Short mmCIF file of C-alpha atoms and ligand atoms in Angstrom, two decimals:
data_model
loop_
_atom_site.label_atom_id
_atom_site.label_comp_id
_atom_site.label_asym_id
_atom_site.label_seq_id
_atom_site.Cartn_x
_atom_site.Cartn_y
_atom_site.Cartn_z
CA MET K 1 143.18 10.89 -228.53
CA LYS K 2 139.87 9.03 -228.73
CA LYS K 3 136.80 11.22 -228.75
CA ARG K 4 134.18 10.90 -226.04
CA VAL K 5 130.44 10.97 -226.58
CA CYS K 6 127.76 11.04 -223.91
CA ILE K 7 124.40 9.44 -224.72
CA LEU K 8 121.49 10.92 -222.79
CA TYR K 9 118.63 8.44 -222.98
CA THR K 10 115.36 10.20 -222.18
CA GLY K 11 112.86 7.67 -223.56
CA GLY K 12 110.99 7.35 -226.86
CA THR K 13 110.22 4.47 -229.20
CA ILE K 14 113.88 3.54 -229.64
CA GLY K 15 113.97 1.83 -226.22
CA MET K 16 110.30 0.91 -225.88
CA VAL K 17 108.78 -2.52 -225.42
CA PRO K 18 105.25 -3.71 -226.23
CA THR K 19 102.97 -3.73 -223.18
CA GLU K 20 99.25 -4.46 -222.80
CA HIS K 21 98.64 -0.69 -223.04
CA GLY K 22 100.82 -0.15 -226.10
CA PHE K 23 104.52 0.65 -226.46
CA ALA K 24 106.17 2.11 -223.37
CA PRO K 25 109.74 2.64 -222.12
CA LYS K 26 111.21 0.12 -219.67
CA LYS K 27 113.63 1.06 -216.92
CA ALA K 28 117.20 -0.34 -216.99
CA TYR K 29 116.55 -2.24 -220.23
CA PHE K 30 118.08 -0.12 -222.97
CA SER K 31 121.70 -0.80 -221.99
CA THR K 32 121.11 -4.51 -222.48
CA LEU K 33 120.02 -3.75 -226.06
CA LEU K 34 123.15 -1.70 -226.65
CA ASP K 35 125.29 -4.64 -225.47
CA GLU K 36 124.05 -6.53 -228.52
CA ILE K 37 125.11 -3.88 -231.06
CA TYR K 38 128.62 -5.00 -231.99
CA GLN K 39 129.37 -1.75 -233.90
CA LEU K 40 129.36 0.11 -230.61
CA LYS K 41 132.54 -1.82 -229.71
CA ASP K 42 134.21 -1.09 -233.05
CA PRO K 43 137.66 0.53 -232.64
CA ASP K 44 136.50 3.40 -234.87
CA MET K 45 133.68 4.25 -232.50
CA PRO K 46 134.27 7.04 -229.98
CA LEU K 47 134.39 6.16 -226.28
CA TRP K 48 130.87 6.52 -224.95
CA ASP K 49 128.85 6.52 -221.79
CA ILE K 50 125.11 6.42 -221.35
CA VAL K 51 122.99 8.29 -218.82
CA GLU K 52 119.49 6.90 -218.40
CA PHE K 53 116.89 9.45 -217.34
CA ASP K 54 114.39 8.64 -214.63
CA PRO K 55 111.54 8.45 -215.43
CA LEU K 56 111.92 7.47 -219.07
CA LEU K 57 109.24 9.21 -221.08
CA ASP K 58 107.11 8.90 -224.11
CA SER K 59 107.95 12.32 -225.54
CA ALA K 60 104.26 13.25 -225.49
CA ASN K 61 104.93 13.79 -221.76
CA VAL K 62 107.98 15.98 -222.22
CA ALA K 63 107.56 19.58 -221.03
CA TYR K 64 109.86 22.48 -220.22
CA GLU K 65 111.04 20.76 -217.00
CA GLN K 66 112.53 17.93 -219.07
CA TRP K 67 114.18 20.44 -221.41
CA VAL K 68 115.81 21.94 -218.33
CA SER K 69 116.89 18.47 -217.07
CA ILE K 70 118.50 17.67 -220.42
CA GLY K 71 120.20 21.08 -220.45
CA ARG K 72 121.56 20.50 -216.94
CA ALA K 73 122.81 17.01 -217.86
CA ILE K 74 124.77 18.56 -220.75
CA LYS K 75 126.07 21.43 -218.66
CA GLU K 76 127.38 19.10 -215.93
CA ARG K 77 129.30 17.04 -218.50
CA TYR K 78 130.10 19.71 -221.04
CA ASP K 79 133.87 19.85 -220.52
CA TYR K 80 134.34 16.10 -220.35
CA TYR K 81 132.74 15.06 -223.67
CA ASP K 82 133.35 16.04 -227.29
CA GLY K 83 129.69 15.69 -228.18
CA PHE K 84 126.27 14.58 -226.98
CA VAL K 85 123.60 12.29 -228.40
CA ILE K 86 120.12 12.68 -226.98
CA LEU K 87 117.81 9.70 -227.46
CA HIS K 88 114.29 11.07 -227.45
CA GLY K 89 110.80 10.20 -228.68
CA THR K 90 110.06 11.49 -232.14
CA ASP K 91 106.69 13.06 -231.31
CA THR K 92 108.15 16.15 -229.66
CA MET K 93 111.79 15.82 -230.70
CA SER K 94 111.66 19.01 -232.79
CA TYR K 95 110.27 20.97 -229.83
CA THR K 96 113.07 19.73 -227.56
CA ALA K 97 115.69 20.38 -230.25
CA SER K 98 114.34 23.92 -230.69
CA ALA K 99 114.28 24.51 -226.93
CA LEU K 100 117.84 23.26 -226.45
CA SER K 101 119.10 25.40 -229.31
CA PHE K 102 118.06 28.47 -227.29
CA MET K 103 118.99 27.10 -223.85
CA LEU K 104 122.54 26.09 -224.77
CA GLU K 105 124.07 29.49 -225.29
CA GLY K 106 127.55 29.68 -226.78
CA LEU K 107 127.44 25.98 -227.69
CA ALA K 108 130.69 24.86 -229.35
CA LYS K 109 130.09 21.09 -229.56
CA PRO K 110 127.64 18.84 -231.42
CA VAL K 111 124.39 17.99 -229.65
CA VAL K 112 122.52 15.46 -231.80
CA LEU K 113 118.95 14.35 -231.08
CA THR K 114 117.81 11.07 -232.52
CA GLY K 115 115.46 8.16 -231.90
CA ALA K 116 113.56 5.60 -233.91
CA GLN K 117 110.24 4.89 -235.55
CA ILE K 118 110.59 1.16 -234.75
CA PRO K 119 111.92 0.04 -231.33
CA LEU K 120 115.43 -1.39 -231.14
CA CYS K 121 113.99 -4.64 -229.79
CA GLN K 122 112.17 -5.23 -233.10
CA LEU K 123 113.54 -6.80 -236.25
CA ARG K 124 113.42 -3.82 -238.63
CA SER K 125 114.37 -1.12 -236.15
CA ASP K 126 115.83 2.05 -237.60
CA GLY K 127 117.24 2.87 -234.17
CA ARG K 128 120.58 1.16 -234.62
CA ASP K 129 121.60 3.16 -237.71
CA ASN K 130 120.25 6.40 -236.27
CA LEU K 131 122.23 5.86 -233.09
CA ILE K 132 125.50 4.87 -234.76
CA ASN K 133 125.44 7.76 -237.25
CA SER K 134 124.51 10.24 -234.52
CA MET K 135 127.42 9.04 -232.37
CA VAL K 136 129.86 9.43 -235.26
CA ILE K 137 128.53 12.94 -235.99
CA ALA K 138 128.69 13.86 -232.29
CA SER K 139 132.33 12.71 -232.14
CA GLU K 140 133.45 14.41 -235.36
CA GLY K 141 132.86 17.89 -234.00
CA VAL K 142 132.09 19.46 -237.39
CA VAL K 143 128.77 20.90 -236.26
CA ASN K 144 128.59 23.11 -233.18
CA GLU K 145 124.89 23.29 -232.73
CA VAL K 146 121.79 21.40 -231.69
CA CYS K 147 120.79 19.17 -234.57
CA LEU K 148 118.55 16.24 -235.30
CA TYR K 149 119.71 13.12 -237.15
CA PHE K 150 117.23 10.80 -238.82
CA ALA K 151 117.41 8.37 -241.73
CA GLY K 152 120.39 9.83 -243.55
CA LYS K 153 119.79 13.52 -242.89
CA LEU K 154 121.29 15.81 -240.30
CA LEU K 155 118.93 18.76 -239.79
CA ARG K 156 119.25 21.94 -237.79
CA GLY K 157 117.18 21.17 -234.69
CA ASN K 158 115.23 24.42 -234.63
CA ARG K 159 114.40 24.10 -238.35
CA SER K 160 113.11 20.55 -238.10
CA THR K 161 109.54 19.35 -237.84
CA LYS K 162 108.01 15.88 -237.61
CA THR K 163 106.25 15.33 -240.91
CA SER K 164 105.60 11.61 -240.99
CA ALA K 165 103.99 9.33 -238.44
CA ASP K 166 105.00 6.18 -240.26
CA GLU K 167 107.92 6.72 -242.65
CA LEU K 168 111.39 5.99 -241.39
CA MET K 169 112.31 9.54 -242.42
CA ALA K 170 110.03 11.18 -239.90
CA PHE K 171 111.46 14.71 -240.10
CA THR K 172 112.01 17.46 -242.62
CA SER K 173 113.46 20.94 -242.55
CA PRO K 174 111.14 22.85 -244.88
CA ASN K 175 112.92 26.20 -244.89
CA PHE K 176 116.57 25.29 -244.47
CA PRO K 177 118.95 22.85 -246.16
CA ALA K 178 120.17 19.73 -244.38
CA LEU K 179 123.37 20.26 -242.37
CA ALA K 180 124.67 16.96 -243.73
CA ASN K 181 123.61 14.15 -246.01
CA VAL K 182 124.65 10.78 -244.73
CA GLY K 183 125.22 8.10 -247.34
CA ILE K 184 128.42 6.16 -247.92
CA ASP K 185 130.14 9.31 -246.66
CA ILE K 186 128.96 11.96 -244.26
CA LYS K 187 128.79 15.06 -246.45
CA TYR K 188 128.49 18.22 -244.38
CA ASN K 189 127.09 21.36 -245.98
CA HIS K 190 129.81 23.51 -244.43
CA HIS K 191 128.42 26.79 -245.77
CA VAL K 192 125.17 26.47 -243.79
CA LEU K 193 126.60 25.40 -240.42
CA ASN K 194 126.48 27.76 -237.44
CA GLN K 195 129.92 29.15 -236.65
CA ILE K 196 131.62 28.49 -233.32
CA PRO K 197 130.67 31.42 -231.09
CA LYS K 198 133.86 33.46 -230.62
CA SER K 199 133.43 35.36 -227.39
CA ASN K 200 130.28 33.75 -226.04
CA LYS K 201 131.24 31.25 -223.32
CA PHE K 202 128.99 28.19 -223.00
CA LYS K 203 126.15 28.73 -220.58
CA LEU K 204 122.79 27.14 -219.85
CA VAL K 205 119.72 29.37 -219.86
CA GLU K 206 117.16 27.49 -217.80
CA PHE K 207 113.61 27.98 -219.05
CA LYS K 208 110.93 29.02 -216.61
CA GLN K 209 107.27 28.06 -216.72
CA THR K 210 105.73 30.50 -219.20
CA PRO K 211 102.06 30.67 -220.19
CA ILE K 212 102.08 30.28 -223.96
CA GLY K 213 99.19 29.39 -226.26
CA VAL K 214 98.94 28.24 -229.86
CA LEU K 215 95.84 28.87 -231.96
CA LYS K 216 95.41 27.43 -235.42
CA ILE K 217 93.07 29.52 -237.56
CA PHE K 218 90.63 27.64 -239.81
CA PRO K 219 87.86 28.75 -242.15
CA GLY K 220 84.72 29.52 -240.19
CA ILE K 221 86.47 29.61 -236.81
CA GLN K 222 84.02 30.90 -234.19
CA PHE K 223 86.25 33.45 -232.57
CA GLU K 224 83.88 34.17 -229.73
CA LEU K 225 84.53 30.63 -228.43
CA PHE K 226 88.23 31.41 -228.16
CA GLU K 227 87.97 34.67 -226.30
CA GLN K 228 88.58 32.90 -223.00
CA ILE K 229 91.68 31.28 -224.43
CA ILE K 230 93.22 34.35 -225.98
CA SER K 231 93.51 36.29 -222.78
CA GLU K 232 96.22 38.37 -221.21
CA LYS K 233 96.97 35.38 -218.97
CA LEU K 234 99.01 34.18 -221.93
CA LYS K 235 102.33 35.95 -222.17
CA GLY K 236 102.81 34.67 -225.69
CA VAL K 237 100.33 33.49 -228.33
CA VAL K 238 101.51 31.73 -231.47
CA LEU K 239 98.92 32.17 -234.20
CA GLU K 240 99.09 29.61 -236.98
CA THR K 241 97.70 31.73 -239.79
CA PHE K 242 96.89 31.19 -243.45
CA GLY K 243 99.57 31.79 -246.07
CA ASP K 244 101.95 34.60 -245.27
CA GLY K 245 100.15 35.68 -242.10
CA ASN K 246 96.48 36.13 -242.94
CA ILE K 247 93.42 35.80 -240.71
CA PRO K 248 89.75 36.44 -241.54
CA ASN K 249 89.01 40.14 -241.08
CA ASN K 250 85.34 40.10 -242.03
CA GLU K 251 84.33 39.23 -238.50
CA SER K 252 85.64 41.24 -235.65
CA SER K 253 85.89 39.15 -232.48
CA LEU K 254 89.30 37.55 -233.06
CA VAL K 255 90.76 40.82 -234.25
CA ASN K 256 89.34 42.50 -231.14
CA SER K 257 90.70 39.79 -228.83
CA ILE K 258 94.11 40.06 -230.39
CA GLN K 259 94.12 43.81 -230.14
CA ARG K 260 93.04 43.65 -226.49
CA VAL K 261 95.66 41.12 -225.34
CA SER K 262 98.37 42.72 -227.42
CA ALA K 263 97.61 46.10 -225.83
CA LYS K 264 97.82 44.44 -222.40
CA GLY K 265 101.32 43.17 -223.12
CA SER K 266 100.98 39.67 -224.59
CA VAL K 267 103.27 38.89 -227.50
CA ILE K 268 101.35 37.75 -230.59
CA ALA K 269 103.71 35.68 -232.74
CA VAL K 270 102.49 34.94 -236.25
CA CYS K 271 103.50 31.69 -237.93
CA SER K 272 102.18 30.21 -241.16
CA GLN K 273 100.24 26.98 -241.55
CA CYS K 274 102.08 26.50 -244.83
CA TYR K 275 104.72 23.85 -244.78
CA GLN K 276 107.18 26.08 -246.55
CA GLY K 277 107.73 29.83 -246.88
CA THR K 278 107.67 32.91 -244.72
CA THR K 279 105.19 35.33 -243.11
CA LYS K 280 104.98 38.86 -244.52
CA LEU K 281 102.55 40.87 -242.41
CA GLY K 282 100.83 43.65 -244.30
CA THR K 283 101.04 42.07 -247.75
CA TYR K 284 97.30 41.52 -247.64
CA ALA K 285 94.62 43.52 -245.89
CA THR K 286 93.85 40.30 -243.99
CA SER K 287 97.18 40.52 -242.15
CA ASN K 288 97.31 44.29 -241.79
CA ASP K 289 95.36 44.38 -238.49
CA LEU K 290 97.87 41.98 -236.96
CA LYS K 291 100.66 44.24 -238.05
CA SER K 292 99.03 47.39 -236.73
CA PHE K 293 98.31 45.74 -233.34
CA GLY K 294 102.02 45.02 -232.91
CA ALA K 295 101.95 41.29 -233.70
CA VAL K 296 105.33 39.96 -234.80
CA GLY K 297 105.82 37.90 -237.93
CA CYS K 298 107.92 34.80 -237.22
CA MET K 299 109.07 34.72 -240.86
CA ASP K 300 110.07 31.17 -241.77
CA MET K 301 110.29 29.82 -238.21
CA THR K 302 108.51 26.59 -237.41
CA THR K 303 105.78 26.70 -234.76
CA GLU K 304 108.06 24.50 -232.62
CA ALA K 305 110.85 27.07 -232.82
CA ALA K 306 108.46 29.98 -232.18
CA ILE K 307 107.17 28.33 -228.97
CA ALA K 308 110.71 27.54 -227.78
CA LYS K 309 111.88 31.05 -228.59
CA LEU K 310 109.04 32.60 -226.58
CA TYR K 311 110.04 30.40 -223.61
CA TYR K 312 113.62 31.54 -224.03
CA LEU K 313 112.94 35.26 -224.35
CA PHE K 314 110.50 35.30 -221.42
CA SER K 315 112.93 33.25 -219.32
CA MET K 316 115.59 35.88 -220.04
CA ASP K 317 113.23 38.42 -218.43
CA TYR K 318 113.46 40.82 -221.35
CA ASP K 319 110.86 43.56 -221.60
CA ILE K 320 108.02 43.12 -224.07
CA GLU K 321 109.43 45.44 -226.74
CA THR K 322 112.76 43.59 -226.67
CA ILE K 323 110.95 40.25 -226.92
CA LYS K 324 108.93 41.44 -229.91
CA ASN K 325 112.04 42.77 -231.57
CA LEU K 326 114.08 39.59 -230.96
CA MET K 327 111.25 37.31 -232.17
CA GLY K 328 111.95 38.62 -235.66
CA LYS K 329 115.75 38.41 -235.38
CA ASN K 330 117.92 35.42 -236.08
CA LEU K 331 119.43 34.20 -232.79
CA ARG K 332 120.37 30.54 -233.43
CA GLY K 333 119.79 30.04 -237.13
CA GLU K 334 116.06 29.52 -236.51
CA LEU K 335 114.90 32.03 -239.13
CA SER K 336 116.10 33.61 -242.34
CA GLU K 337 116.19 37.39 -241.93
N1 LIG M 401 105.33 8.30 -228.89
C1 LIG M 401 106.74 8.11 -229.14
C2 LIG M 401 107.48 9.24 -228.46
O1 LIG M 401 107.48 10.33 -228.96
C3 LIG M 401 107.02 8.10 -230.61
C4 LIG M 401 108.46 7.88 -231.00
O2 LIG M 401 109.38 7.94 -230.22
O3 LIG M 401 108.69 7.65 -232.22
O4 LIG M 401 108.05 9.03 -227.41
#
């Protein structure tokens, strides 16, 4: 029987047109572009339908509400399709991929996010190849997880990060191998794929609005200016620290702020600014305070995944100790324990 793929078109460069204010999505236009791609009518293509979101967004405007809308769109159609392709802007695609990886619990079908660096309406668009390969991957059913396809690589969604504003390969997965390399053949790395959940039935965990902050540490940071930001109003704070989790400890105000909000119940999640590698709190004296105040090391998680995971754990209404504990545990392949 022919496989069925559902395309969820949320916006992004792939369907944008030039306007006097710069590139922007255009309502009811994308389908006319698809009509011109003859490969989409090829007998080897799966059957497909497209759902256009309203409003179409530049992904800079995507927030947790859109993650929930995408999750609901998948849930409503889950039994009818063999796989899903989400067309999305590249700017926040890794955030959405990370969020969906946590929201779609017990997922047993491919959900592939893709898009383009050059709009489909332009001569050298990369959108056509990204779309076609994503649709084939979504129909093949080899992966059972949320992934991101771009320029010949299939990446685990919650391991991906946008690393180029102008290359056609806009994404990398610094701490995890590609799920598949797409050349003449699609070569899956079977040994790294998430397994089909055995008992866990598919279910959507809808995220709730959650006050989360991200603070990137830099040399000479004037901590006193950030005291208002790092407050207990934030349920979760992702700290982007130096190296394997280090912050300056020769000046007390950040350390004090962190201790104060941590004691009041905020979760301090420690990521690294390094492109590659893992946090190891306590290796240096400069990360020891964080460790003793109960901050959690996010190991080799991306900042995108750490933010999404905080949304998920708070939306599950777990208590703080459980959230801290689960931040350091592998739930969806987002970190290497
Ligand atoms: N600003 C665009 C977006 O994220 C960029 C893109 O899609 O490549 O929607």
